[in-house]
mmCIF file of C-alpha atoms and ligand atoms in Angstrom:
data_model
loop_
_atom_site.group_PDB
_atom_site.id
_atom_site.type_symbol
_atom_site.label_atom_id
_atom_site.label_comp_id
_atom_site.label_asym_id
_atom_site.label_seq_id
_atom_site.Cartn_x
_atom_site.Cartn_y
_atom_site.Cartn_z
ATOM 1 C CA MET A 9 14.080 -12.960 11.167
ATOM 2 C CA THR A 10 15.380 -9.369 10.876
ATOM 3 C CA SER A 11 13.598 -7.315 8.257
ATOM 4 C CA LYS A 12 15.410 -5.929 5.214
ATOM 5 C CA ARG A 13 15.957 -2.186 5.162
ATOM 6 C CA VAL A 14 15.077 -0.849 1.712
ATOM 7 C CA PHE A 15 15.763 2.707 0.528
ATOM 8 C CA ILE A 16 13.774 4.064 -2.426
ATOM 9 C CA ALA A 17 15.572 7.148 -3.781
ATOM 10 C CA GLY A 18 12.900 9.346 -5.398
ATOM 11 C CA HIS A 19 9.855 7.777 -3.671
ATOM 12 C CA ARG A 20 7.618 10.739 -4.542
ATOM 13 C CA GLY A 21 8.135 10.346 -8.282
ATOM 14 C CA LEU A 22 6.184 8.266 -10.782
ATOM 15 C CA VAL A 23 8.420 5.200 -10.440
ATOM 16 C CA GLY A 24 9.405 5.677 -6.795
ATOM 17 C CA SER A 25 5.803 5.970 -5.590
ATOM 18 C CA ALA A 26 4.831 2.834 -7.537
ATOM 19 C CA LEU A 27 7.793 1.014 -5.955
ATOM 20 C CA ALA A 28 6.647 2.163 -2.512
ATOM 21 C CA ARG A 29 3.092 0.866 -3.205
ATOM 22 C CA ARG A 30 4.502 -2.445 -4.435
ATOM 23 C CA LEU A 31 7.043 -2.910 -1.621
ATOM 24 C CA GLN A 32 4.457 -2.158 1.063
ATOM 25 C CA ARG A 33 2.949 -5.538 0.133
ATOM 26 C CA GLU A 34 6.219 -7.393 0.952
ATOM 27 C CA ARG A 35 6.784 -8.947 4.350
ATOM 28 C CA ASP A 36 9.892 -8.542 6.534
ATOM 29 C CA LEU A 37 10.822 -5.298 4.889
ATOM 30 C CA GLU A 38 11.319 -1.817 6.315
ATOM 31 C CA LEU A 39 11.062 1.060 3.846
ATOM 32 C CA ILE A 40 13.409 4.028 4.249
ATOM 33 C CA LEU A 41 12.010 7.119 2.505
ATOM 34 C CA ARG A 42 13.338 10.692 2.386
ATOM 35 C CA SER A 43 11.890 13.665 0.528
ATOM 36 C CA ARG A 44 14.199 15.989 -1.401
ATOM 37 C CA ASP A 45 13.912 18.525 1.455
ATOM 38 C CA GLU A 46 15.126 15.922 3.921
ATOM 39 C CA LEU A 47 17.909 14.575 1.681
ATOM 40 C CA ASP A 48 19.134 16.378 -1.435
ATOM 41 C CA LEU A 49 20.751 13.592 -3.441
ATOM 42 C CA THR A 50 23.049 16.040 -5.240
ATOM 43 C CA ASP A 51 24.714 16.745 -1.863
ATOM 44 C CA GLN A 52 27.495 14.158 -1.626
ATOM 45 C CA ARG A 53 28.266 14.731 2.058
ATOM 46 C CA ALA A 54 24.602 14.435 3.040
ATOM 47 C CA VAL A 55 24.152 11.282 0.948
ATOM 48 C CA ARG A 56 27.234 9.608 2.478
ATOM 49 C CA ASP A 57 26.127 10.513 6.013
ATOM 50 C CA PHE A 58 22.618 9.215 5.342
ATOM 51 C CA PHE A 59 23.896 5.866 4.039
ATOM 52 C CA ALA A 60 26.423 5.507 6.872
ATOM 53 C CA ARG A 61 23.637 6.107 9.394
ATOM 54 C CA GLU A 62 20.797 4.119 7.812
ATOM 55 C CA ARG A 63 22.796 1.287 6.195
ATOM 56 C CA PRO A 64 20.066 0.100 3.802
ATOM 57 C CA ASP A 65 20.317 -3.516 2.632
ATOM 58 C CA GLN A 66 18.727 -2.729 -0.718
ATOM 59 C CA VAL A 67 18.443 0.461 -2.784
ATOM 60 C CA TYR A 68 16.112 1.307 -5.661
ATOM 61 C CA LEU A 69 17.616 4.326 -7.457
ATOM 62 C CA ALA A 70 14.525 6.012 -8.938
ATOM 63 C CA ALA A 71 15.556 9.633 -8.310
ATOM 64 C CA ALA A 72 16.469 11.584 -11.428
ATOM 65 C CA ARG A 73 15.815 14.702 -13.476
ATOM 66 C CA VAL A 74 13.233 13.429 -16.001
ATOM 67 C CA GLY A 75 11.237 15.157 -18.750
ATOM 68 C CA GLY A 76 9.943 15.182 -22.320
ATOM 69 C CA ILE A 77 11.394 16.558 -25.568
ATOM 70 C CA LEU A 78 10.817 20.212 -24.660
ATOM 71 C CA ALA A 79 12.383 19.978 -21.204
ATOM 72 C CA ASN A 80 15.369 18.040 -22.589
ATOM 73 C CA SER A 81 16.059 20.548 -25.343
ATOM 74 C CA THR A 82 15.718 23.673 -23.185
ATOM 75 C CA ARG A 83 17.557 22.484 -20.034
ATOM 76 C CA PRO A 84 20.404 20.247 -21.309
ATOM 77 C CA ALA A 85 22.926 21.229 -18.620
ATOM 78 C CA GLU A 86 20.548 20.371 -15.786
ATOM 79 C CA PHE A 87 19.715 17.004 -17.355
ATOM 80 C CA VAL A 88 23.375 16.010 -17.612
ATOM 81 C CA GLN A 89 24.683 17.465 -14.379
ATOM 82 C CA GLU A 90 21.922 16.519 -11.931
ATOM 83 C CA ASN A 91 21.573 12.964 -13.190
ATOM 84 C CA LEU A 92 25.332 12.328 -13.154
ATOM 85 C CA VAL A 93 25.673 13.678 -9.634
ATOM 86 C CA ILE A 94 22.620 11.928 -8.121
ATOM 87 C CA GLN A 95 23.509 8.490 -9.462
ATOM 88 C CA SER A 96 27.196 8.776 -8.695
ATOM 89 C CA ASN A 97 26.505 9.918 -5.113
ATOM 90 C CA VAL A 98 23.984 7.161 -4.431
ATOM 91 C CA ILE A 99 25.917 4.271 -6.011
ATOM 92 C CA ASP A 100 29.167 5.228 -4.279
ATOM 93 C CA ALA A 101 27.519 5.777 -0.890
ATOM 94 C CA ALA A 102 25.700 2.440 -1.182
ATOM 95 C CA TYR A 103 28.994 0.677 -1.838
ATOM 96 C CA ARG A 104 30.716 2.431 1.095
ATOM 97 C CA ALA A 105 27.840 1.610 3.469
ATOM 98 C CA GLY A 106 27.835 -2.097 2.569
ATOM 99 C CA THR A 107 24.487 -2.114 0.735
ATOM 100 C CA LYS A 108 23.871 -5.662 -0.482
ATOM 101 C CA LYS A 109 21.997 -4.829 -3.674
ATOM 102 C CA LEU A 110 21.148 -1.776 -5.760
ATOM 103 C CA LEU A 111 18.773 -1.460 -8.710
ATOM 104 C CA PHE A 112 19.418 1.458 -11.059
ATOM 105 C CA LEU A 113 16.642 2.732 -13.330
ATOM 106 C CA GLY A 114 17.991 3.158 -16.861
ATOM 107 C CA SER A 115 15.707 3.952 -19.779
ATOM 108 C CA SER A 116 14.958 2.866 -23.343
ATOM 109 C CA CYS A 117 15.956 6.451 -24.370
ATOM 110 C CA ILE A 118 19.570 5.467 -23.989
ATOM 111 C CA TYR A 119 19.552 3.107 -26.953
ATOM 112 C CA PRO A 120 20.692 4.477 -30.356
ATOM 113 C CA LYS A 121 18.190 6.403 -32.488
ATOM 114 C CA HIS A 122 18.387 3.899 -35.349
ATOM 115 C CA ALA A 123 18.713 0.724 -33.285
ATOM 116 C CA PRO A 124 17.098 -2.324 -34.935
ATOM 117 C CA GLN A 125 13.573 -2.843 -33.576
ATOM 118 C CA PRO A 126 12.653 -4.334 -31.209
ATOM 119 C CA MET A 127 15.715 -3.164 -29.280
ATOM 120 C CA THR A 128 17.754 -5.751 -27.430
ATOM 121 C CA GLU A 129 19.996 -4.839 -24.512
ATOM 122 C CA ASP A 130 23.006 -5.497 -26.799
ATOM 123 C CA CYS A 131 22.287 -2.474 -29.010
ATOM 124 C CA LEU A 132 23.550 -0.099 -26.303
ATOM 125 C CA LEU A 133 26.366 2.162 -27.602
ATOM 126 C CA THR A 134 26.164 0.849 -31.166
ATOM 127 C CA GLY A 135 25.129 4.142 -32.818
ATOM 128 C CA PRO A 136 24.261 7.850 -32.395
ATOM 129 C CA LEU A 137 21.597 8.857 -29.864
ATOM 130 C CA GLU A 138 18.284 10.625 -30.526
ATOM 131 C CA PRO A 139 19.395 14.314 -30.381
ATOM 132 C CA THR A 140 16.232 15.477 -28.571
ATOM 133 C CA ASN A 141 17.162 13.561 -25.421
ATOM 134 C CA GLU A 142 20.887 12.988 -25.767
ATOM 135 C CA TRP A 143 21.700 14.878 -22.550
ATOM 136 C CA TYR A 144 19.530 12.661 -20.427
ATOM 137 C CA ALA A 145 20.710 9.582 -22.345
ATOM 138 C CA ILE A 146 24.404 10.312 -21.828
ATOM 139 C CA ALA A 147 23.886 10.683 -18.083
ATOM 140 C CA LYS A 148 21.852 7.470 -17.904
ATOM 141 C CA ILE A 149 24.484 5.528 -19.878
ATOM 142 C CA ALA A 150 27.065 6.775 -17.382
ATOM 143 C CA GLY A 151 24.809 5.524 -14.554
ATOM 144 C CA LEU A 152 24.577 2.058 -16.075
ATOM 145 C CA LYS A 153 28.341 1.975 -16.619
ATOM 146 C CA THR A 154 28.914 3.140 -13.034
ATOM 147 C CA CYS A 155 26.878 0.155 -11.800
ATOM 148 C CA GLN A 156 28.912 -2.199 -13.989
ATOM 149 C CA ALA A 157 32.211 -0.656 -12.850
ATOM 150 C CA TYR A 158 31.303 -0.977 -9.145
ATOM 151 C CA ARG A 159 30.255 -4.591 -9.723
ATOM 152 C CA LYS A 160 33.535 -5.406 -11.520
ATOM 153 C CA GLN A 161 35.914 -3.583 -9.176
ATOM 154 C CA PHE A 162 34.158 -3.755 -5.793
ATOM 155 C CA GLY A 163 31.684 -6.611 -6.174
ATOM 156 C CA LEU A 164 28.689 -4.339 -5.526
ATOM 157 C CA ASP A 165 25.564 -6.226 -6.629
ATOM 158 C CA ALA A 166 24.280 -3.360 -8.762
ATOM 159 C CA ILE A 167 21.772 -4.240 -11.486
ATOM 160 C CA CYS A 168 20.121 -2.117 -14.135
ATOM 161 C CA ALA A 169 16.485 -2.195 -15.333
ATOM 162 C CA MET A 170 15.752 -0.500 -18.662
ATOM 163 C CA PRO A 171 12.096 0.556 -18.739
ATOM 164 C CA THR A 172 10.215 1.623 -21.818
ATOM 165 C CA ASN A 173 7.942 4.747 -21.693
ATOM 166 C CA LEU A 174 6.002 4.640 -18.452
ATOM 167 C CA TYR A 175 2.651 6.044 -17.431
ATOM 168 C CA GLY A 176 0.256 5.816 -14.523
ATOM 169 C CA PRO A 177 -0.988 7.577 -11.396
ATOM 170 C CA GLY A 178 1.432 10.266 -10.190
ATOM 171 C CA ASP A 179 2.743 11.055 -13.690
ATOM 172 C CA ASN A 180 3.801 14.592 -14.612
ATOM 173 C CA PHE A 181 0.874 16.321 -16.356
ATOM 174 C CA ASP A 182 2.622 19.691 -16.768
ATOM 175 C CA LEU A 183 2.543 20.281 -20.544
ATOM 176 C CA ALA A 184 5.961 22.001 -20.531
ATOM 177 C CA ALA A 185 7.709 18.954 -19.056
ATOM 178 C CA SER A 186 5.494 15.921 -19.631
ATOM 179 C CA HIS A 187 5.779 12.853 -21.836
ATOM 180 C CA VAL A 188 3.317 12.168 -24.641
ATOM 181 C CA LEU A 189 0.727 10.057 -22.798
ATOM 182 C CA PRO A 190 0.091 12.306 -19.760
ATOM 183 C CA ALA A 191 0.157 15.331 -22.095
ATOM 184 C CA LEU A 192 -2.590 13.729 -24.205
ATOM 185 C CA ILE A 193 -4.662 12.785 -21.152
ATOM 186 C CA ARG A 194 -4.489 16.356 -19.927
ATOM 187 C CA LYS A 195 -5.307 17.924 -23.317
ATOM 188 C CA PHE A 196 -8.301 15.656 -23.921
ATOM 189 C CA THR A 197 -9.633 16.054 -20.362
ATOM 190 C CA GLU A 198 -9.385 19.838 -20.653
ATOM 191 C CA ALA A 199 -11.086 19.765 -24.059
ATOM 192 C CA VAL A 200 -13.966 17.717 -22.641
ATOM 193 C CA ASP A 201 -14.338 20.135 -19.722
ATOM 194 C CA SER A 202 -14.167 23.280 -21.868
ATOM 195 C CA GLY A 203 -16.311 21.842 -24.672
ATOM 196 C CA ALA A 204 -13.515 22.391 -27.243
ATOM 197 C CA GLY A 205 -14.247 20.532 -30.476
ATOM 198 C CA GLU A 206 -10.605 19.995 -31.466
ATOM 199 C CA VAL A 207 -7.424 18.710 -29.812
ATOM 200 C CA GLU A 208 -3.942 19.280 -31.192
ATOM 201 C CA VAL A 209 -1.525 16.348 -31.137
ATOM 202 C CA TRP A 210 2.218 16.987 -31.610
ATOM 203 C CA GLY A 211 3.814 15.557 -34.774
ATOM 204 C CA THR A 212 2.456 13.394 -37.567
ATOM 205 C CA GLY A 213 0.941 10.678 -35.358
ATOM 206 C CA THR A 214 2.951 7.987 -37.181
ATOM 207 C CA PRO A 215 5.853 7.301 -34.772
ATOM 208 C CA ARG A 216 5.365 4.106 -32.833
ATOM 209 C CA ARG A 217 5.917 3.844 -29.094
ATOM 210 C CA GLU A 218 5.580 1.253 -26.360
ATOM 211 C CA PHE A 219 3.979 2.077 -23.003
ATOM 212 C CA LEU A 220 4.186 0.249 -19.698
ATOM 213 C CA HIS A 221 2.018 0.911 -16.659
ATOM 214 C CA VAL A 222 4.247 1.991 -13.787
ATOM 215 C CA ASP A 223 2.714 -0.618 -11.449
ATOM 216 C CA ASP A 224 3.925 -3.291 -13.882
ATOM 217 C CA LEU A 225 7.372 -1.698 -13.874
ATOM 218 C CA ALA A 226 7.490 -1.643 -10.059
ATOM 219 C CA ASP A 227 6.555 -5.314 -9.973
ATOM 220 C CA GLY A 228 9.267 -6.060 -12.564
ATOM 221 C CA CYS A 229 11.891 -4.169 -10.539
ATOM 222 C CA VAL A 230 11.042 -6.099 -7.357
ATOM 223 C CA PHE A 231 11.231 -9.310 -9.393
ATOM 224 C CA LEU A 232 14.713 -8.354 -10.646
ATOM 225 C CA MET A 233 15.851 -7.372 -7.150
ATOM 226 C CA GLN A 234 14.868 -10.858 -5.965
ATOM 227 C CA ASN A 235 15.925 -12.912 -8.982
ATOM 228 C CA TYR A 236 18.697 -11.253 -10.997
ATOM 229 C CA SER A 237 22.340 -10.493 -10.186
ATOM 230 C CA ASP A 238 24.419 -9.872 -13.279
ATOM 231 C CA LEU A 239 26.236 -7.237 -15.330
ATOM 232 C CA PRO A 240 23.959 -6.843 -18.395
ATOM 233 C CA PRO A 241 20.945 -4.514 -18.123
ATOM 234 C CA VAL A 242 17.450 -5.988 -18.483
ATOM 235 C CA ASN A 243 14.716 -4.412 -20.608
ATOM 236 C CA VAL A 244 11.330 -4.029 -18.912
ATOM 237 C CA GLY A 245 8.489 -3.347 -21.341
ATOM 238 C CA TRP A 246 5.084 -4.397 -22.585
ATOM 239 C CA GLY A 247 6.525 -6.029 -25.728
ATOM 240 C CA GLU A 248 4.195 -4.339 -28.287
ATOM 241 C CA ASP A 249 3.971 -0.781 -29.601
ATOM 242 C CA VAL A 250 1.218 1.560 -30.906
ATOM 243 C CA SER A 251 1.325 4.612 -33.194
ATOM 244 C CA ILE A 252 0.884 8.020 -31.555
ATOM 245 C CA GLY A 253 -2.295 8.362 -33.647
ATOM 246 C CA GLU A 254 -3.690 5.126 -32.182
ATOM 247 C CA LEU A 255 -2.618 6.246 -28.729
ATOM 248 C CA ALA A 256 -4.389 9.607 -29.141
ATOM 249 C CA ARG A 257 -7.582 7.830 -30.212
ATOM 250 C CA ALA A 258 -7.358 5.515 -27.181
ATOM 251 C CA VAL A 259 -7.005 8.534 -24.894
ATOM 252 C CA ALA A 260 -9.922 10.260 -26.647
ATOM 253 C CA GLU A 261 -12.048 7.191 -25.935
ATOM 254 C CA ALA A 262 -10.908 6.905 -22.298
ATOM 255 C CA THR A 263 -11.706 10.571 -21.659
ATOM 256 C CA ALA A 264 -15.006 10.504 -23.639
ATOM 257 C CA PHE A 265 -13.741 13.153 -26.099
ATOM 258 C CA THR A 266 -15.848 13.098 -29.264
ATOM 259 C CA GLY A 267 -14.283 16.000 -31.223
ATOM 260 C CA VAL A 268 -11.573 16.163 -33.898
ATOM 261 C CA LEU A 269 -7.857 15.308 -33.568
ATOM 262 C CA ARG A 270 -5.509 17.701 -35.395
ATOM 263 C CA PHE A 271 -1.906 16.576 -35.945
ATOM 264 C CA ASP A 272 0.547 19.496 -35.767
ATOM 265 C CA THR A 273 3.169 18.307 -38.266
ATOM 266 C CA SER A 274 5.407 21.323 -37.565
ATOM 267 C CA LYS A 275 6.331 19.730 -34.214
ATOM 268 C CA PRO A 276 9.162 17.139 -34.047
ATOM 269 C CA ASP A 277 8.299 13.426 -34.155
ATOM 270 C CA GLY A 278 11.428 12.102 -32.438
ATOM 271 C CA THR A 279 12.581 8.531 -33.032
ATOM 272 C CA PRO A 280 10.390 6.757 -35.641
ATOM 273 C CA ARG A 281 9.869 3.627 -33.595
ATOM 274 C CA LYS A 282 10.740 2.519 -30.090
ATOM 275 C CA LEU A 283 9.993 -0.975 -28.912
ATOM 276 C CA LEU A 284 11.950 -3.030 -26.420
ATOM 277 C CA ASP A 285 12.834 -6.657 -26.937
ATOM 278 C CA VAL A 286 11.717 -8.156 -23.627
ATOM 279 C CA SER A 287 12.919 -11.725 -24.224
ATOM 280 C CA ARG A 288 15.555 -11.538 -21.467
ATOM 281 C CA MET A 289 12.984 -10.502 -18.844
ATOM 282 C CA ARG A 290 10.500 -13.127 -20.060
ATOM 283 C CA ALA A 291 13.191 -15.819 -19.955
ATOM 284 C CA LEU A 292 13.813 -14.857 -16.322
ATOM 285 C CA GLY A 293 10.102 -15.561 -15.701
ATOM 286 C CA TRP A 294 8.387 -12.136 -15.629
ATOM 287 C CA SER A 295 5.878 -10.444 -17.991
ATOM 288 C CA ALA A 296 3.814 -7.245 -17.735
ATOM 289 C CA ARG A 297 0.071 -7.667 -16.995
ATOM 290 C CA ILE A 298 -1.797 -4.344 -17.379
ATOM 291 C CA PRO A 299 -3.167 -3.829 -20.945
ATOM 292 C CA LEU A 300 -2.782 -0.320 -22.401
ATOM 293 C CA ALA A 301 -6.503 0.473 -22.718
ATOM 294 C CA GLU A 302 -7.105 -0.488 -19.080
ATOM 295 C CA GLY A 303 -4.045 1.455 -17.902
ATOM 296 C CA ILE A 304 -5.037 4.595 -19.842
ATOM 297 C CA ARG A 305 -8.571 4.428 -18.415
ATOM 298 C CA ASP A 306 -7.268 4.157 -14.841
ATOM 299 C CA THR A 307 -4.727 6.934 -15.345
ATOM 300 C CA ALA A 308 -7.288 9.267 -16.977
ATOM 301 C CA GLN A 309 -9.674 8.650 -14.062
ATOM 302 C CA TRP A 310 -6.861 9.335 -11.592
ATOM 303 C CA TYR A 311 -6.025 12.595 -13.387
ATOM 304 C CA ARG A 312 -9.672 13.679 -13.375
ATOM 305 C CA ARG A 313 -9.916 13.034 -9.622
ATOM 306 C CA GLU A 314 -6.720 15.032 -8.988
ATOM 307 C CA ARG A 315 -8.006 17.860 -11.183
ATOM 308 C CA SER A 316 -11.336 17.985 -9.348
ATOM 309 C CA ALA A 317 -9.594 17.891 -5.967
ATOM 310 C CA LYS A 318 -7.306 20.797 -6.993
ATOM 311 C CA LYS A 319 -10.269 22.832 -8.244
ATOM 312 C CA ALA A 320 -12.070 22.242 -4.955
ATOM 313 C CA THR A 321 -9.179 23.632 -2.851
HETATM 314 N N1 NAP B 430 8.886 8.204 -16.643
HETATM 315 C C1 NAP B 430 9.284 7.394 -17.602
HETATM 316 O O1 NAP B 430 8.620 7.214 -18.636
HETATM 317 C C2 NAP B 430 10.585 6.639 -17.466
HETATM 318 C C3 NAP B 430 10.934 5.760 -18.494
HETATM 319 C C4 NAP B 430 12.109 5.065 -18.394
HETATM 320 C C5 NAP B 430 12.941 5.238 -17.308
HETATM 321 N N2 NAP B 430 12.592 6.085 -16.315
HETATM 322 C C6 NAP B 430 13.525 6.255 -15.186
HETATM 323 O O2 NAP B 430 12.875 6.023 -13.949
HETATM 324 C C7 NAP B 430 13.454 6.856 -12.959
HETATM 325 C C8 NAP B 430 12.378 7.654 -12.254
HETATM 326 O O3 NAP B 430 11.639 8.415 -13.194
HETATM 327 P P1 NAP B 430 10.230 9.075 -12.830
HETATM 328 O O4 NAP B 430 9.464 9.122 -14.092
HETATM 329 O O5 NAP B 430 9.678 8.419 -11.635
HETATM 330 O O6 NAP B 430 10.669 10.558 -12.497
HETATM 331 P P2 NAP B 430 9.931 11.627 -11.549
HETATM 332 O O7 NAP B 430 8.491 11.329 -11.452
HETATM 333 O O8 NAP B 430 10.379 12.964 -12.019
HETATM 334 O O9 NAP B 430 10.565 11.324 -10.127
HETATM 335 C C9 NAP B 430 11.905 11.601 -9.859
HETATM 336 C C10 NAP B 430 12.075 11.686 -8.374
HETATM 337 O O10 NAP B 430 13.431 12.035 -8.123
HETATM 338 C C11 NAP B 430 13.444 12.999 -7.109
HETATM 339 N N3 NAP B 430 14.617 13.840 -7.197
HETATM 340 C C12 NAP B 430 15.080 14.522 -8.265
HETATM 341 N N4 NAP B 430 16.168 15.227 -7.924
HETATM 342 C C13 NAP B 430 16.395 14.981 -6.612
HETATM 343 C C14 NAP B 430 17.354 15.419 -5.675
HETATM 344 N N5 NAP B 430 18.329 16.271 -6.035
HETATM 345 N N6 NAP B 430 17.275 14.968 -4.401
HETATM 346 C C15 NAP B 430 16.304 14.119 -4.018
HETATM 347 N N7 NAP B 430 15.351 13.661 -4.865
HETATM 348 C C16 NAP B 430 15.406 14.095 -6.135
HETATM 349 C C17 NAP B 430 12.213 13.833 -7.337
HETATM 350 O O11 NAP B 430 11.922 14.539 -6.168
HETATM 351 P P3 NAP B 430 10.772 15.672 -6.104
HETATM 352 O O12 NAP B 430 9.511 14.902 -5.898
HETATM 353 O O13 NAP B 430 11.165 16.509 -4.946
HETATM 354 O O14 NAP B 430 10.851 16.391 -7.418
HETATM 355 C C18 NAP B 430 11.208 12.755 -7.704
HETATM 356 O O15 NAP B 430 10.621 12.206 -6.543
HETATM 357 C C19 NAP B 430 14.468 7.737 -13.660
HETATM 358 O O16 NAP B 430 15.738 7.200 -13.479
HETATM 359 C C20 NAP B 430 14.078 7.648 -15.101
HETATM 360 O O17 NAP B 430 15.189 7.820 -15.916
HETATM 361 C C21 NAP B 430 11.414 6.800 -16.360
#
């Protein structure tokens, strides 16, 4: 039996590296991986040539410009432009090269700010977006619609997974660009190391968020690639949320921080609650497995190892 050729766009990122770990366990499969230096996905000519040459059977589109509230609000043009170009180049080149199936990574950020909770896939485009990430969201909505358009007009088997907030090994711990969970892990680890008695947490601590370990997401994406071929997107989440205050206390425990948490209420909270309805994914036969406390502990340990290794070099 000939092995499937599978291209992971963005294999060095949080999601892409988890997909690579997960797909390495599959049999009869050949992974095609290219770093940004080898293949800049914003370069249409290069992307078309690459697909024409490599002819991957399956594509996981996990390359994107991603970031937190600060990065979104200070670099809106880059968030819109780069994401639109990357996804449009990859989806079109996949179609032209005869790729059999493509999975596009959407995001729960693309649902309306005041969507009823938990959010079903049907709430897409039913209300205004959260202004702090609207640039990213608009580009991602266009990506999802591009997949649907290529399916309708050209029969490309392009599907869309909508993950909730992700975390895990390989996350971005740069405070200027990171999401809430890696930012907290870094702040608490640094406080433990420096002996600081207090850690500042952005916002009031009351917004509620859902977190999914990236290894669960990768497993869910492979499941969808093997078991789902349809137009509607599919939410991939844990199915329960926690308040940012509870999250901060869980990180404090995982990092052995025993000092005081100070909530900086001058910083924006963002959407009050964000929880995905995961009934569609569960009905297909898949559920996440890694509990939050266990995932935070593993990720905090990973970050500490990386930090020690960097200090040693
Ligand atoms: N992280 C989350 O919480 C989350 C939640 C929901 C959905 N998602 C979605 O999941 C996908 C992946 O996110 P992530 O968190 O894994 O992001 P990430 O860690 O920033 O990884 C993105 C990857 O894309 C690559 N990339 C960016 N621009 C490129 C270009 N021009 N050419 C080639 N490669 C390029 C990056 O390459 P370099 O390594 O060279 O920078 C990186 O490997 C995105 O579509 C995102 O919207 C993420």
